[in-house]
Structure formats: structure tokens, C-alpha cells
Coordinates of C-alpha atoms and ligand atoms in Angstrom, one line a residue:
M1137 CA -24.2 26.4 25.8
R1138 CA -21.6 28.1 23.6
P1139 CA -23.0 30.1 20.7
R1140 CA -23.5 28.4 17.4
I1141 CA -20.6 28.7 14.9
V1142 CA -21.3 29.6 11.3
T1143 CA -19.9 28.2 8.1
R1144 CA -18.6 31.0 5.8
R1145 CA -19.7 29.4 2.5
P1146 CA -22.3 26.8 1.7
V1147 CA -22.2 23.0 1.9
V1148 CA -24.3 21.2 -0.7
E1149 CA -26.6 18.8 1.1
M1150 CA -28.2 15.9 -0.8
D1151 CA -30.9 14.1 1.1
G1152 CA -31.6 10.4 0.5
D1153 CA -33.8 7.4 1.1
E1154 CA -35.2 4.9 3.6
M1155 CA -33.3 4.2 6.9
T1156 CA -30.5 6.6 6.1
R1157 CA -33.0 9.4 5.5
V1158 CA -34.3 8.9 9.0
L1159 CA -30.8 8.8 10.5
W1160 CA -29.8 11.9 8.4
K1161 CA -32.6 14.0 10.0
W1162 CA -31.6 12.9 13.5
I1163 CA -27.9 13.6 12.9
K1164 CA -28.7 17.1 11.8
E1165 CA -31.1 17.8 14.7
K1166 CA -29.1 16.1 17.5
L1167 CA -25.5 16.7 16.5
I1168 CA -25.0 19.4 13.9
F1169 CA -27.6 22.1 14.1
P1170 CA -27.4 22.7 17.9
H1171 CA -23.8 23.8 17.4
V1172 CA -23.3 24.9 13.8
D1173 CA -25.3 27.2 11.7
V1174 CA -24.5 25.4 8.4
Q1175 CA -25.1 27.4 5.3
R1176 CA -26.6 24.8 3.1
E1177 CA -27.9 24.4 -0.5
Y1178 CA -30.4 21.6 0.0
Y1179 CA -31.2 19.1 -2.7
D1180 CA -33.7 16.3 -2.1
L1181 CA -32.4 13.2 -3.8
G1182 CA -35.0 11.0 -2.2
L1183 CA -36.4 8.7 -4.9
E1184 CA -39.9 10.4 -5.0
N1185 CA -38.3 13.8 -5.8
R1186 CA -35.9 12.4 -8.4
D1187 CA -38.9 10.9 -10.1
R1188 CA -41.0 14.1 -9.8
T1189 CA -38.1 16.2 -11.3
D1190 CA -37.2 13.6 -14.0
D1191 CA -33.9 13.3 -12.1
A1192 CA -33.0 17.0 -12.8
V1193 CA -32.5 17.4 -9.1
T1194 CA -29.4 15.1 -9.2
V1195 CA -27.9 17.1 -12.0
E1196 CA -28.6 20.4 -10.2
A1197 CA -27.0 19.0 -7.0
A1198 CA -23.9 17.9 -9.0
R1199 CA -23.6 21.4 -10.5
A1200 CA -24.0 23.0 -7.1
T1201 CA -21.2 20.8 -5.8
L1202 CA -18.9 22.0 -8.6
R1203 CA -19.8 25.6 -7.7
H1204 CA -19.3 25.3 -3.9
G1205 CA -16.6 22.7 -3.8
V1206 CA -18.1 20.6 -0.9
A1207 CA -21.1 18.3 -0.6
V1208 CA -22.5 15.8 1.8
K1209 CA -24.8 13.1 0.5
C1210 CA -27.2 10.6 2.2
A1211 CA -27.5 7.1 0.7
T1212 CA -30.0 6.8 -2.2
I1213 CA -31.9 4.0 -3.8
T1214 CA -30.6 3.0 -7.3
P1215 CA -33.9 1.9 -8.9
N1216 CA -34.3 -1.5 -10.4
A1217 CA -37.5 -3.1 -11.8
Q1218 CA -38.7 -3.9 -8.3
R1219 CA -38.3 -0.3 -7.1
V1220 CA -40.1 1.0 -10.2
Q1221 CA -43.1 -1.0 -9.0
E1222 CA -42.7 -0.1 -5.3
Y1223 CA -42.5 3.6 -5.9
G1224 CA -44.6 3.8 -9.1
L1225 CA -41.7 5.4 -11.0
K1226 CA -41.8 6.9 -14.5
R1227 CA -38.5 5.2 -15.3
E1228 CA -35.6 3.2 -13.9
W1229 CA -33.5 6.3 -13.2
K1230 CA -29.8 6.0 -13.3
S1231 CA -27.8 5.7 -10.1
P1232 CA -27.3 9.2 -8.6
N1233 CA -23.8 8.3 -7.7
A1234 CA -23.0 7.5 -11.3
T1235 CA -24.5 10.8 -12.5
I1236 CA -22.6 12.8 -10.0
R1237 CA -19.3 10.9 -10.5
A1238 CA -19.5 11.5 -14.2
M1239 CA -20.2 15.2 -13.8
L1240 CA -17.3 15.7 -11.3
D1241 CA -15.0 13.4 -13.3
G1242 CA -14.2 12.1 -9.9
T1243 CA -12.6 9.2 -8.1
V1244 CA -14.2 7.4 -5.1
F1245 CA -12.1 6.8 -2.0
R1246 CA -13.2 4.5 0.8
C1247 CA -11.9 5.2 4.2
P1248 CA -12.6 3.2 7.4
I1249 CA -13.4 4.7 10.8
L1250 CA -11.2 3.2 13.5
T1251 CA -11.9 2.8 17.2
A1252 CA -9.7 1.1 19.9
N1253 CA -12.2 -1.7 20.7
I1254 CA -12.9 -2.8 17.1
R1255 CA -9.6 -4.3 16.0
P1256 CA -8.9 -4.8 12.3
V1257 CA -8.4 -8.5 11.3
V1258 CA -4.9 -7.6 10.2
A1259 CA -3.1 -7.0 13.5
T1260 CA -0.6 -4.5 12.1
W1261 CA -3.2 -2.0 10.7
R1262 CA -3.5 0.8 13.2
K1263 CA -4.4 3.6 10.8
P1264 CA -6.9 3.8 8.0
I1265 CA -6.1 2.4 4.5
I1266 CA -7.8 4.6 2.0
V1267 CA -8.6 2.7 -1.2
G1268 CA -9.1 4.8 -4.4
R1269 CA -10.5 2.9 -7.4
H1270 CA -10.2 4.1 -10.9
A1271 CA -13.7 3.6 -12.1
Y1272 CA -13.2 3.8 -15.8
G1273 CA -12.6 1.1 -18.5
D1274 CA -10.5 -2.1 -18.3
V1275 CA -12.5 -5.2 -17.8
Y1276 CA -15.6 -3.2 -16.9
A1277 CA -15.9 -1.8 -20.4
N1278 CA -14.4 -4.8 -22.3
F1279 CA -15.4 -6.8 -25.4
E1280 CA -15.5 -10.5 -24.9
Y1281 CA -15.9 -13.4 -27.3
R1282 CA -16.2 -17.1 -27.0
A1283 CA -14.7 -18.8 -30.0
E1284 CA -16.6 -22.0 -30.7
G1285 CA -13.8 -23.6 -32.7
P1286 CA -10.6 -23.1 -34.6
G1287 CA -9.9 -19.7 -36.0
R1288 CA -7.7 -16.6 -35.7
A1289 CA -8.4 -13.5 -33.5
D1290 CA -6.8 -10.3 -34.7
V1291 CA -6.8 -6.8 -33.1
V1292 CA -7.0 -3.9 -35.5
F1293 CA -6.5 -0.2 -35.0
I1294 CA -8.0 2.2 -37.6
N1295 CA -7.0 5.8 -37.2
A1296 CA -9.4 8.8 -37.6
Q1297 CA -8.5 9.0 -41.3
G1298 CA -9.7 5.5 -41.8
Q1299 CA -6.3 3.9 -42.3
E1300 CA -5.4 0.6 -40.7
V1301 CA -2.3 1.5 -38.7
M1302 CA -2.0 -1.7 -36.7
R1303 CA -3.1 -5.3 -37.0
Q1304 CA -1.9 -8.0 -34.7
T1305 CA -2.9 -11.6 -34.2
I1306 CA -3.8 -12.3 -30.6
H1307 CA -4.0 -16.0 -31.0
T1308 CA -4.7 -18.7 -33.5
F1309 CA -7.2 -21.1 -32.0
D1310 CA -6.9 -24.9 -32.6
G1311 CA -10.1 -25.4 -30.8
P1312 CA -12.7 -23.6 -28.7
G1313 CA -11.5 -20.7 -26.4
I1314 CA -12.3 -17.2 -25.1
L1315 CA -10.9 -13.8 -25.8
Q1316 CA -11.4 -10.2 -24.6
A1317 CA -10.3 -6.7 -25.5
M1318 CA -10.3 -3.7 -23.3
H1319 CA -9.2 0.0 -23.3
N1320 CA -8.5 3.0 -21.2
L1321 CA -7.9 6.7 -21.8
D1322 CA -5.0 9.0 -21.0
A1323 CA -7.5 11.7 -20.0
S1324 CA -9.2 9.4 -17.5
I1325 CA -6.0 8.2 -16.0
V1326 CA -4.8 11.8 -15.6
S1327 CA -7.9 12.7 -13.8
F1328 CA -7.6 9.6 -11.6
A1329 CA -4.0 10.4 -10.7
R1330 CA -4.8 14.1 -9.9
S1331 CA -7.8 13.1 -7.6
C1332 CA -5.5 10.6 -5.8
F1333 CA -2.8 13.2 -5.2
E1334 CA -5.3 15.8 -4.2
Y1335 CA -6.9 13.5 -1.6
A1336 CA -3.6 12.2 -0.3
L1337 CA -2.6 15.8 0.3
D1338 CA -5.9 16.6 2.0
R1339 CA -5.6 13.6 4.3
R1340 CA -1.9 14.0 4.8
V1341 CA -1.0 10.4 3.9
D1342 CA 1.5 8.8 1.5
I1343 CA 0.2 7.6 -1.8
W1344 CA 1.0 4.1 -3.2
F1345 CA 0.2 3.0 -6.7
G1346 CA 0.7 -0.6 -7.9
A1347 CA 0.3 -2.0 -11.4
K1348 CA 1.8 -4.8 -13.5
D1349 CA 4.1 -3.0 -15.9
T1350 CA 6.6 -5.8 -16.0
I1351 CA 4.1 -7.9 -17.8
S1352 CA 1.8 -5.3 -19.4
K1353 CA 4.6 -3.2 -20.9
T1354 CA 2.3 -0.8 -22.8
Y1355 CA -1.1 -0.8 -21.0
D1356 CA -0.1 -0.9 -17.3
A1357 CA 3.1 1.0 -18.2
R1358 CA 1.0 3.9 -19.4
F1359 CA -0.7 4.1 -16.0
R1360 CA 2.7 4.1 -14.3
A1361 CA 4.1 6.8 -16.7
I1362 CA 1.1 9.0 -16.2
F1363 CA 1.2 8.8 -12.4
E1364 CA 4.9 9.5 -12.4
D1365 CA 4.5 12.4 -14.8
I1366 CA 1.7 14.0 -12.8
Y1367 CA 3.7 13.5 -9.6
R1368 CA 6.9 15.0 -11.1
T1369 CA 5.2 18.0 -12.7
E1370 CA 2.4 18.9 -10.3
Y1371 CA 2.7 17.2 -6.9
R1372 CA 6.3 16.4 -6.0
A1373 CA 6.9 19.8 -4.3
K1374 CA 3.5 19.9 -2.6
L1375 CA 3.9 16.4 -1.2
A1376 CA 7.5 17.1 -0.1
A1377 CA 6.4 20.2 1.7
A1378 CA 3.8 18.1 3.6
G1379 CA 6.5 15.4 4.3
L1380 CA 4.6 12.9 2.1
H1381 CA 5.8 10.3 -0.4
F1382 CA 4.6 8.8 -3.6
V1383 CA 5.6 5.1 -4.1
Y1384 CA 5.2 3.1 -7.2
T1385 CA 5.7 -0.7 -6.9
L1386 CA 4.4 -3.8 -8.7
I1387 CA 0.9 -4.6 -7.7
D1388 CA 1.9 -7.9 -6.0
D1389 CA 4.6 -6.1 -4.0
T1390 CA 2.1 -3.4 -3.1
V1391 CA -0.3 -6.0 -1.7
A1392 CA 2.4 -7.7 0.3
R1393 CA 3.6 -4.3 1.7
I1394 CA 0.0 -3.3 2.6
M1395 CA -0.5 -6.5 4.6
R1396 CA 2.6 -5.7 6.7
S1397 CA 2.1 -1.9 6.9
E1398 CA 0.5 0.0 9.8
G1399 CA -1.9 1.7 7.4
G1400 CA -2.1 5.5 7.0
I1401 CA -1.8 5.1 3.2
L1402 CA -3.8 6.1 0.2
W1403 CA -3.8 3.1 -2.1
A1404 CA -4.5 4.1 -5.7
C1405 CA -5.9 1.1 -7.5
K1406 CA -6.7 0.2 -11.1
N1407 CA -10.3 -0.6 -11.7
Y1408 CA -10.3 -4.3 -11.0
D1409 CA -7.8 -4.1 -8.2
G1410 CA -9.9 -1.4 -6.5
D1411 CA -13.1 -3.5 -6.8
V1412 CA -11.5 -6.5 -5.2
M1413 CA -9.1 -4.8 -2.7
S1414 CA -11.7 -2.3 -1.4
D1415 CA -13.9 -5.2 -0.3
M1416 CA -10.9 -7.0 1.3
V1417 CA -9.8 -3.9 3.2
A1418 CA -13.4 -3.1 4.3
A1419 CA -14.0 -6.6 5.6
A1420 CA -10.7 -6.5 7.5
F1421 CA -11.6 -3.2 9.2
G1422 CA -15.0 -4.5 10.4
S1423 CA -18.5 -3.2 9.7
L1424 CA -19.7 -1.6 6.4
A1425 CA -21.3 1.0 8.7
M1426 CA -17.8 2.1 9.7
M1427 CA -16.7 2.8 6.1
T1428 CA -16.9 6.3 4.6
S1429 CA -16.7 7.2 1.0
V1430 CA -15.5 10.4 -0.6
L1431 CA -15.8 11.4 -4.3
V1432 CA -12.9 13.7 -5.2
S1433 CA -12.6 15.6 -8.5
P1434 CA -9.2 16.3 -10.1
T1435 CA -9.6 19.9 -8.9
G1436 CA -10.2 18.9 -5.3
V1437 CA -14.0 19.2 -5.3
M1438 CA -15.3 16.7 -2.6
E1439 CA -18.5 14.9 -1.9
F1440 CA -18.7 12.9 1.3
E1441 CA -21.0 10.0 2.0
A1442 CA -21.3 6.6 3.7
A1443 CA -20.2 3.6 1.8
H1444 CA -23.3 1.6 2.7
G1445 CA -26.7 1.9 1.1
T1446 CA -30.1 2.9 2.5
V1447 CA -30.3 -0.2 4.8
Q1448 CA -33.6 -1.3 3.4
K1449 CA -34.2 -4.2 5.9
H1450 CA -33.9 -1.9 8.9
Y1451 CA -36.2 0.6 7.3
A1452 CA -38.9 -2.1 7.1
T1453 CA -38.5 -2.6 10.9
Y1454 CA -38.6 1.2 11.5
R1455 CA -41.8 1.5 9.5
R1456 CA -43.5 -1.1 11.7
G1457 CA -42.8 1.3 14.6
E1458 CA -40.0 -0.8 16.1
P1459 CA -36.6 0.8 17.0
T1460 CA -33.6 -0.3 14.9
S1461 CA -30.0 -0.5 15.8
T1462 CA -28.7 1.0 12.6
N1463 CA -25.2 2.4 12.9
P1464 CA -25.0 6.1 12.0
M1465 CA -21.2 6.4 12.2
A1466 CA -20.4 6.6 8.4
L1467 CA -23.2 9.1 8.0
I1468 CA -21.9 11.2 10.8
F1469 CA -18.4 11.1 9.4
A1470 CA -19.8 12.2 6.0
W1471 CA -21.0 15.4 7.8
T1472 CA -17.8 15.9 9.7
G1473 CA -15.7 15.3 6.5
A1474 CA -17.7 17.9 4.6
L1475 CA -17.6 20.4 7.5
R1476 CA -13.8 19.9 7.9
R1477 CA -13.2 20.4 4.2
R1478 CA -15.5 23.5 4.2
G1479 CA -13.6 24.9 7.2
Q1480 CA -10.2 24.2 5.6
L1481 CA -11.2 25.9 2.3
D1482 CA -12.8 28.9 4.2
A1483 CA -10.0 29.1 6.8
T1484 CA -12.6 28.9 9.6
E1485 CA -10.8 27.1 12.4
D1486 CA -13.8 26.7 14.6
V1487 CA -15.6 24.7 11.9
V1488 CA -12.6 22.4 11.5
A1489 CA -12.4 22.1 15.3
F1490 CA -16.1 21.2 15.5
A1491 CA -15.7 18.4 12.9
D1492 CA -12.8 17.0 14.9
T1493 CA -14.7 17.3 18.2
L1494 CA -17.8 15.5 16.8
E1495 CA -15.6 12.7 15.5
R1496 CA -13.9 12.4 18.8
A1497 CA -17.3 12.4 20.7
A1498 CA -18.6 9.6 18.4
I1499 CA -15.4 7.5 18.7
E1500 CA -15.3 7.9 22.5
T1501 CA -18.9 6.8 22.7
I1502 CA -18.1 3.5 21.0
E1503 CA -14.8 3.2 23.0
S1504 CA -16.8 3.6 26.3
G1505 CA -18.8 0.4 25.3
I1506 CA -22.0 2.1 24.0
M1507 CA -22.7 1.0 20.4
T1508 CA -25.1 -0.4 17.9
G1509 CA -25.7 -4.1 17.3
D1510 CA -23.4 -4.5 14.2
L1511 CA -20.4 -3.3 16.3
A1512 CA -21.4 -5.3 19.4
R1513 CA -20.7 -8.4 17.3
L1514 CA -17.1 -7.2 16.7
A1515 CA -16.0 -5.4 19.9
T1516 CA -13.3 -6.4 22.4
P1517 CA -13.9 -5.9 25.2
S1518 CA -17.6 -6.6 24.8
A1519 CA -20.2 -3.9 24.6
V1520 CA -21.4 -2.3 27.8
R1521 CA -24.7 -1.2 26.2
V1522 CA -26.1 -2.2 22.8
C1523 CA -28.6 0.5 21.8
S1524 CA -31.0 1.7 19.2
S1525 CA -29.8 4.3 16.7
E1526 CA -31.6 7.1 18.6
E1527 CA -30.1 6.1 22.0
F1528 CA -26.7 5.9 20.4
L1529 CA -27.1 9.4 18.8
N1530 CA -28.2 10.7 22.2
A1531 CA -25.1 9.3 23.8
I1532 CA -22.9 10.9 21.2
S1533 CA -24.8 14.2 21.7
E1534 CA -24.1 14.1 25.4
N1535 CA -20.4 13.5 24.8
L1536 CA -20.3 16.2 22.2
N1537 CA -22.0 18.8 24.5
R1538 CA -19.4 18.1 27.1
L1539 CA -16.3 18.1 24.8
W1540 CA -17.4 21.1 22.7
T1541 CA -18.5 23.3 25.6
C1542 CA -15.3 22.6 27.6
A1543 CA -13.1 23.1 24.5
A1544 CA -14.5 26.5 23.9
P1545 CA -12.5 28.7 26.4
I1546 CA -9.2 27.0 25.4
R1547 CA -9.8 27.7 21.7
R1548 CA -11.0 31.2 22.2
S1549 CA -7.8 32.2 24.1
A1550 CA -5.7 30.4 21.5
L1551 CA -7.3 32.4 18.8
S1552 CA -7.1 35.7 20.5
G1553 CA -3.4 35.0 21.4
Ligands
NAP3001 P1 -27.1 -1.7 2.5 O1 -28.0 -0.5 2.7 O2 -25.7 -1.4 2.3 O3 -27.3 -2.7 3.6 C1 -26.9 -4.1 3.5 C2 -26.8 -4.7 4.9 O4 -25.6 -4.3 5.5 C3 -27.9 -4.3 5.8 O5 -29.1 -5.1 5.7 C4 -27.2 -4.5 7.2 O6 -27.1 -5.8 7.6 C5 -25.8 -4.0 6.9 N1 -25.7 -2.5 7.1 C6 -25.4 -1.6 6.1 N2 -25.3 -0.4 6.7 C7 -25.6 -0.5 8.0 C8 -25.6 0.4 9.1 N3 -25.4 1.7 8.9 N4 -25.8 -0.1 10.3 C9 -26.0 -1.5 10.5 N5 -26.0 -2.3 9.5 C10 -25.8 -1.9 8.2 O7 -27.5 -2.4 1.2 P2 -29.0 -2.8 0.7 O8 -30.0 -2.8 1.9 O9 -28.8 -4.1 -0.1 O10 -29.4 -1.7 -0.3 C11 -30.5 -0.8 -0.1 C12 -30.5 0.3 -1.1 O11 -29.3 1.1 -1.0 C13 -30.5 -0.2 -2.6 O12 -31.7 0.3 -3.2 C14 -29.3 0.3 -3.2 O13 -29.6 0.8 -4.5 C15 -28.9 1.5 -2.3 N6 -27.4 1.7 -2.2 C16 -27.0 3.0 -2.2 C17 -25.7 3.4 -2.1 C18 -25.3 4.8 -2.1 O14 -26.2 5.7 -2.1 N7 -24.1 5.1 -1.9 C19 -24.7 2.4 -1.9 C20 -25.1 1.0 -1.9 C21 -26.5 0.7 -2.1 P3 -28.2 -6.6 8.5 O15 -29.5 -6.5 7.8 O16 -27.6 -7.9 8.7 O17 -28.3 -5.8 9.8
MG3002 MG1 -16.3 -5.1 -5.1

């Protein structure tokens, strides 16, 4: 076996809950640690430890992520009333993802994992479509009102000095109706735009942004203006050097173009568009277990995870001592994403090469017909062997050992040359 490679600087590791915590341990033991001596800063975000530390561990993990620039996170339970009972919690702790996202001022991008035998529903899609959702404001932080009868709705703006600087009638109601008001912030849109450009550069894909500025001549127009301004002043040269483009079109045109595209695009979406379109794109690419998720800060700090949750139902089966066929792909790709980013930032080519090789080993395993149950339902041609999570990880491990060991001499001579 070739000697273990070492990461130069640490990756922040956040452990999690239930079935994904089980898979997490196997992934490290079977796929990562035999080949890579990963310098880690470990934070246990399992629900018991969050409760024990009054959730301080989540804040510490987010701070460490800002310090080291790269993190990998397992899925975690967001407690509700039922979980408070189940785990005897002190409180209904906030979602760890919400805490970390706020501290990183980050944007979440979802990116599917593609294999040749799981065809996207949209036949032209051959490359991933990465959806980035602006997770601030708009309808998610709106004010809504139901008018019971006739009356007038005005919107008023009072400046910091207490002066009314704008008053406008939205509508004069003759009978019952509904109204809503919403807002966004320049600072939040700027951060969103920067995160999108950073991640497009990292993934080497074009970036598309669609809004409705023909109708929304101030609100959506502001999004457009900020994107174009950040592009012009900060990213045009960098994108051009990488041969990449930024495209602004109306949202309806963007949707139509996406459907006819071959993929390989980062699609920056306003909040509601991102909510809706990320689910459409995910469904079209197949299984939730094949969707990765990356949180990117405006300065390029990245936290990698799977888009799915802790797979609670499978965990119940596991606890009864029965094997489950839970798909570990998105969790594996969270690790490879983090290792690749670490390697790129540290200029350690062998770490990047390992990440690429592990992804190849995992994809080739599925393409050889060995897969978990969720994929067997989607695969053409049909699966050769439907296996448990552990069997599937063992199969990937065998492929990895072969690919990584054979790759070694080639890379060594390439490096010395
Ligand atoms: P989930 O974990 O996403 O699983 C929902 C269903 O999707 C599963 O029952 C399973 O369907 C399928 N599935 C998801 N991942 C799979 C995988 N890797 N392999 C095979 N099938 C997979 O959602 P949940 O069970 O409703 O939520 C459990 C917990 O996760 C909740 O406490 C929630 O707070 C948390 N959560 C965390 C995150 C995060 O940390 N990022 C995100 C979402 C949810 P079948 O049962 O049909 O096989
Ligand atoms: Mg949604």
C-alpha cells in the first residue's frame, strides 16, 4: 500500500446524528484514513453534545471554520418538540445549519452527483446544475395582512431622523383582500453575489442569474444592479482568465434556457426561486442521497455536507440490528469536496488527486452496477447487486485501493519531472 498522504492544514470536522453518524464513521475508517492523514479539528455536533454544551460547540465549530477556511459536516438533527422528548433536551436548540450559515454570512449551493447509469429526467442535462439560493428576506421575512373589508393600504418609510420620506397607497380595497410587504438588504445581496462568483470560480462553471427586473423595476432591479456591479468591479477579470461567463437574463428566460442546456452552470437564485427550483433540479437528477450541499462565505470559506438529513427511518432499522441500504454518496462527496478545497488552498496536489480518485472510485462502483436500494430504483441498465451501506462502502474501498495504488507511480514521476 502506498504511504499515507498528509494534509498541510486542518479540516474542521463536524460530526452529526443517527444513520449519517454511523455512515460517517465507516467512511472515515474505510475510505479516508487508510490513505490520508487528515489534520482535523473535530467538533461533535451530535445532539447530545450540543445539549451538553448549550450549543456552544456549534458556535465553536463555525469559528474554527472561519479560521481554517474548510469544513466538512455530517447531517444533524434540528430539534422539534418530539426530539426534545426523545433526547430529554434542555431546550429546542436552533438548527446548527442556521447558526453556521449566519456566522459565515454564507450561501448554500446544492450540486448533484452524476453517474452514467442514473439518467437525469431532463435528457439534455449531462453536467451538474448547481443551484445557489439567497437565503435572506423576500417572502420568507414578509408581513402579510388579510383585509376583512373595504379600506386603504399604504406603505410608509420613516427615515432614521423620524421623518416620513415616502408614503404610497398600495391599493384601495372595495371588499376583502390580502396584502404583503417584504424587504431585502444591499449588504445581504452583495454577500450572496460574492459567494456565487467565488463558488463558480472554484467549480469552473458559468454563472447565471435571473430576476424579474422588467416588472420589479426597483426591487429586482437592485439585485441585478448589485450582481452586475460586483461582476464588473471584482470578478470580470478572474472569470475571463478562467474562460467563464456571467449571464443575466429574465428569470423566465433563465428557466427556459436551463431546461435546454447541458448543465455545467451555477444558477444563482433569489430566495423563492431557489427554494422551488432547487427541489425541481434535485428531483430531476434522481435521489436526494446524490445531492451535495456546500455553504460558501463571500470570502470563499467553504463547508461541505450532504443535502439530506440524518435518515431517521433507516437508523431505527439499524438500531434493531438489521443492515440498511442507506446511500453514503453525498457524505463521501462532502469529504472529497473538503479535501479537494483543502488541497487547492494548500497547493498539495496529492490531496486534490486523492479527492478526485475517491470520487472516481465511488462513481465507478455505481456504474459497475453495485449500488444501494434508492439508486437501484432509478438505474438503467438495472443494478447487478443491490447492497447494504457497508457492502457498498467495501466495494468502493476495493476500487479505491486499486485506483489509488496504481495511480501512485504515474503521479510521483509527474511531480519529480
Ligand atoms: P432525511 O434524512 O433527508 O430522509 C428522508 C428520506 O429520504 C429517508 O427516509 C429516505 O427515504 C430518503 N433518504 C435520505 N437520504 C438518504 C440516503 N442517504 N440514502 C437513502 N435514502 C435516503 O429526512 P428525515 O428523515 O425526515 O429527517 C431526519 C432528521 O434530519 C431531522 O431531524 C432533520 O432535522 C434532519 N435534517 C438535517 C439536515 C442537515 O443536517 N443538513 C437536513 C435535513 C434534515 P426512504 O425512507 O424511503 O428510504
Ligand atoms: Mg424547497
